[in-house]
Amino acid sequence: MVSNESFKNRRPPSLTEPQGPHIGCAESYANMSGKIHALAPTFWARLFGVVGTPYRAIEIQARSLCIDRQQCVEQVAYEDIRGVCIESHLFWRRLIVETNTGQMLTFGGLNANAIVDFTKAFDTALANFRQAQQLIEVSRPALERCFEQVRGLVRGECYAARCLVESALAQIATLDIVLGLSVDLLPPEPTLHTKIEILKRFPNEYEELCADANEKFIDRELHTFADYFDTIEKNPLTEMQRRAVVTHEDNTLVIAGAGSGKTSVILAKTGYLLKRRLATPKQLLLLAFNKKAAQEMVDRIEERLHVKVEARTFHALGLSIIADVEGKKPSLSVLAEDIFRLQQFIQNCVTSLLEDQEHYATVISYFQSFFMPYKSHFDFEKIGDYWDYLKTKELRSLNGDLCRSFEECEIANFFSLQGIQYEYERPYEFDTATVEYRQYKPDFYLTDYGIYVEHFAVDENGNSPFDSGAQRYGEGVQWKRELHKAQKTKLVETYSYQKQQGTLLTELERNLKLLGVEFNPISPDEALRILRKNKRIDSLSEIAATFLGHFKGNGYTPDGLMAHAEQYGLSNPRLQAFIKLFEPILERYHASLAKTGELDFNDMIIRAARYVESGRYRSPFTCILVDEFQDISAGRAKLIQALAHQNRMYRLFCVGDDWQAIYRFAGSDIAIMRSFKEHFGFTATVKLDRTFRFNDKIESVASRFVLRNPAQIAKTVITQSKATAQTVFLHQPRHKDDLVIPKAISMIRDDAKRRGLRQANVMLLGRYQFEYDGLSLSELRSKAPELSFEVSTVHRAKGLEADYVIVLGLRKAVYGFPSEVADDPLLNVVLSSPEPFPHAEERRLFYVALTRARHAVHLIVDRVAPSAFVSELAGGDYQVSPPDGIVAPVHCPQCETGSLVQRTSPNGVFYSCTHYPFCTYKTRPCPQCGAGLMRLEDSHNKQVCTNEKCGHTERLCPNCRGGRLVERQGRYGPFLGCTNYMKGCRYTEKSASKPTLLRGQQRATRE
């Protein structure tokens, strides 16, 4: 029985007309290659000759039916097939294929089951083919556009910025189905095959391809704009300056150096963007950190490029964004512009809190126990380090006493606030002075009760950090206890470990009450009087004002701040006490701003960033250029990020020098520059490698010095100027009346004359202003009329330069260089994280000082306590002159960290420790040479002169251990006697020059 169906009406049930790209069939497209399904006549059909037209097999392929006719292979393209049908016979089936021309191709002798499977496979293959062809035709325009985009990137027709690459990758992703098609399904067009192959490779190879393309692009741009780069400034731009300008990445970080032409790069970049039509003047935003710098950029660009662009400060930008959104420009609070008014406002807040019963205890607690960062003796490896720390703090109690430890100061404050009269270190009522010891002075004496209070620096086991093994300190503790017991005087003891446990004052109060001491807390008015008298409210207002600015600038809340502090291990009782006091101050501050409808500088940045992030402000800028980027703060960085994220095709171009990051105290965060990519995204980094200011000798010293901190970004600096001799000089007075500044100026005059400089300028720099307050510029000018002089602090001198620089005040001191004045640890919670490298920012500040000079730097070194920086220069592998030009300090053998300095008393010259009165070590000049001083040897049995050329030694007295054995003349000749003879030590022994003891000496020895 034969069943015939009309080809015109027959449509295979699984075959449907594609309506567009079928996303789900990508995998089947990929698999439609080679032989999919084959159909051949059965053995019996061939045997009985019922096959019909001879053929061996029919194969379904991706684009056609393949017919094997023994002598040849015939391909019937799917485009030429109108349809297929099946004729049924008793034992076999016949497949009939009709072409578009009406030709009937018959294939008999087929198995019934096989032909059904074959037909289903053919239906699927034909559907896939038709869908693929339609998909290719629909996608051709997008594919062509995408290919042109990728070709432009890999050929270097433009700078292959990451935003352009990601745009191309996104377009390629939309063509994923087309690109996933088997080659067999593609039209036989070699050009199309090539394009698809390139697009398929790009996602895996774009980094290498784009890197090569960008190098080609940069080379071409450098050639095209060579005349522009040669003439935009008075001197042609350097190779790296030019590369920085034509690099047009999403984010470009230009790492500059001192005198490397940062402003020239920004000027040239602005002109390049305009000439290349990469931006219009209105699409450019130049950002600076102060009005003067912003205006200088505007003026310089207008002068050189003859075009007006807008340069703003961050605050001006924030103000304009707020005005655009709110429809009016907000007013700036006087509290933001006048730090004195802000501190006065905070002082008034503290005063009102004292008068408020709810907050009185909070205020009193802070001023009593948390007025200063607390560190115990046990927090330091060496007691000398603790004394170094105390030198940076003035531990003066509310009663005006200069205390020897934080814990003693807290106790003194407690007595004052509780209305208990006391005397600090009043001499004990019984005489205890001896030849070896001064009169005993207990820590506190309660005058109304006759009670002594001693605070002992010991832990729970009675151990003390003072002296080796705490033996001498422990003996002193025991002596004091026995003395009070013997003299029947009342003694109350407190201990350092109680402070650690938080029980110091509670235990003291409990013990005093047991002895009948009455506590009468002073009134708020009296407390206010004491706090004002001691300027405690003033110091709090200074810290709170600085804290407030950084707190708001980082967008903190009190709760969020404490969470931040706990996360980074910064939380402590003092911070908690401060925040408890700061919260009501903050509330009053915000209320004051709300009342007047005004803003502060931080509001301008934070509110502006929020408007940009929310989309209420739409940025017209496509290119943002930032100068002095090393000074960026978290709030400013957030505003830049918000602007950049509004337009995926934005460009951010930042120029900065992390070696000159010196404004952490103002909120700058050098970590933002060091981790630039993490903050802003994919970044191209260009390092300016040439300086036009100083010579190679200054560069060698300055670069080596600043790179001692491994966190600094390493870069090579090539100088235009080469020096034939050293140009960094050390000047240290050899005696009190040795004036070295005139010597330095004399050297400068000679050098300027040799160079032919008619009017060389000299800049005198101090870490602090007081370093040059005593200098008379008029007197200097009168003595050296061919030189001009100016003075400045190093901070103010940043960005300036001079022919010669003299750096003053290089001493080891609290207000020395490096400065040992540390920011209050409270500020660490709202400032960028402190750097682990010692004096990291001070080291960069010293680098700034060194690199202000064109020709030479003269460093004025302290005679007694040279700066650690200068000691490093003199003792390290630095090109300074003279290399051994300073006398290193002699460290105190007792505390190990102090230095021995010369002092004068009625008894003559002696040397004592810089930690006095904490450390009481003394010694004297060498009696042999007078130049060195006598210092204990490690064996502690003799003293040796520090002058290596002298080598004089003296043995210590084995009897008293405090005197020295010196040769004396007696009735019977020379002998060795103790220098403590007048203090009661009668020890003598024979002299080396007189080996036999005489009778008188024997008698003296027995005595």
mmCIF file of C-alpha atoms in Angstrom, residues 768 770-771 808-820 860-868 870:
data_model
loop_
_atom_site.group_PDB
_atom_site.id
_atom_site.type_symbol
_atom_site.label_atom_id
_atom_site.label_comp_id
_atom_site.label_asym_id
_atom_site.label_seq_id
_atom_site.Cartn_x
_atom_site.Cartn_y
_atom_site.Cartn_z
ATOM 1 C CA TYR A 768 58.550 75.094 62.754
ATOM 2 C CA PHE A 770 60.304 79.523 65.578
ATOM 3 C CA GLU A 771 63.432 78.107 63.917
ATOM 4 C CA LEU A 808 67.455 74.856 60.201
ATOM 5 C CA GLY A 809 66.785 73.104 63.495
ATOM 6 C CA LEU A 810 67.937 69.587 62.686
ATOM 7 C CA ARG A 811 67.857 68.362 66.254
ATOM 8 C CA LYS A 812 66.489 65.418 68.174
ATOM 9 C CA ALA A 813 63.748 67.023 70.236
ATOM 10 C CA VAL A 814 60.008 67.144 70.679
ATOM 11 C CA TYR A 815 59.849 70.120 68.312
ATOM 12 C CA GLY A 816 62.816 69.002 66.246
ATOM 13 C CA PHE A 817 63.106 67.566 62.768
ATOM 14 C CA PRO A 818 61.741 64.931 62.661
ATOM 15 C CA SER A 819 59.070 66.266 64.940
ATOM 16 C CA GLU A 820 58.201 64.044 67.875
ATOM 17 C CA ILE A 860 72.294 73.039 60.096
ATOM 18 C CA VAL A 861 72.805 70.279 62.662
ATOM 19 C CA ASP A 862 72.274 70.674 66.381
ATOM 20 C CA ARG A 863 75.499 70.634 68.382
ATOM 21 C CA VAL A 864 74.234 68.533 71.280
ATOM 22 C CA ALA A 865 71.458 66.321 69.896
ATOM 23 C CA PRO A 866 71.695 65.859 66.113
ATOM 24 C CA SER A 867 68.527 64.902 64.255
ATOM 25 C CA ALA A 868 68.051 61.202 63.590
ATOM 26 C CA VAL A 870 71.107 63.763 59.855
#
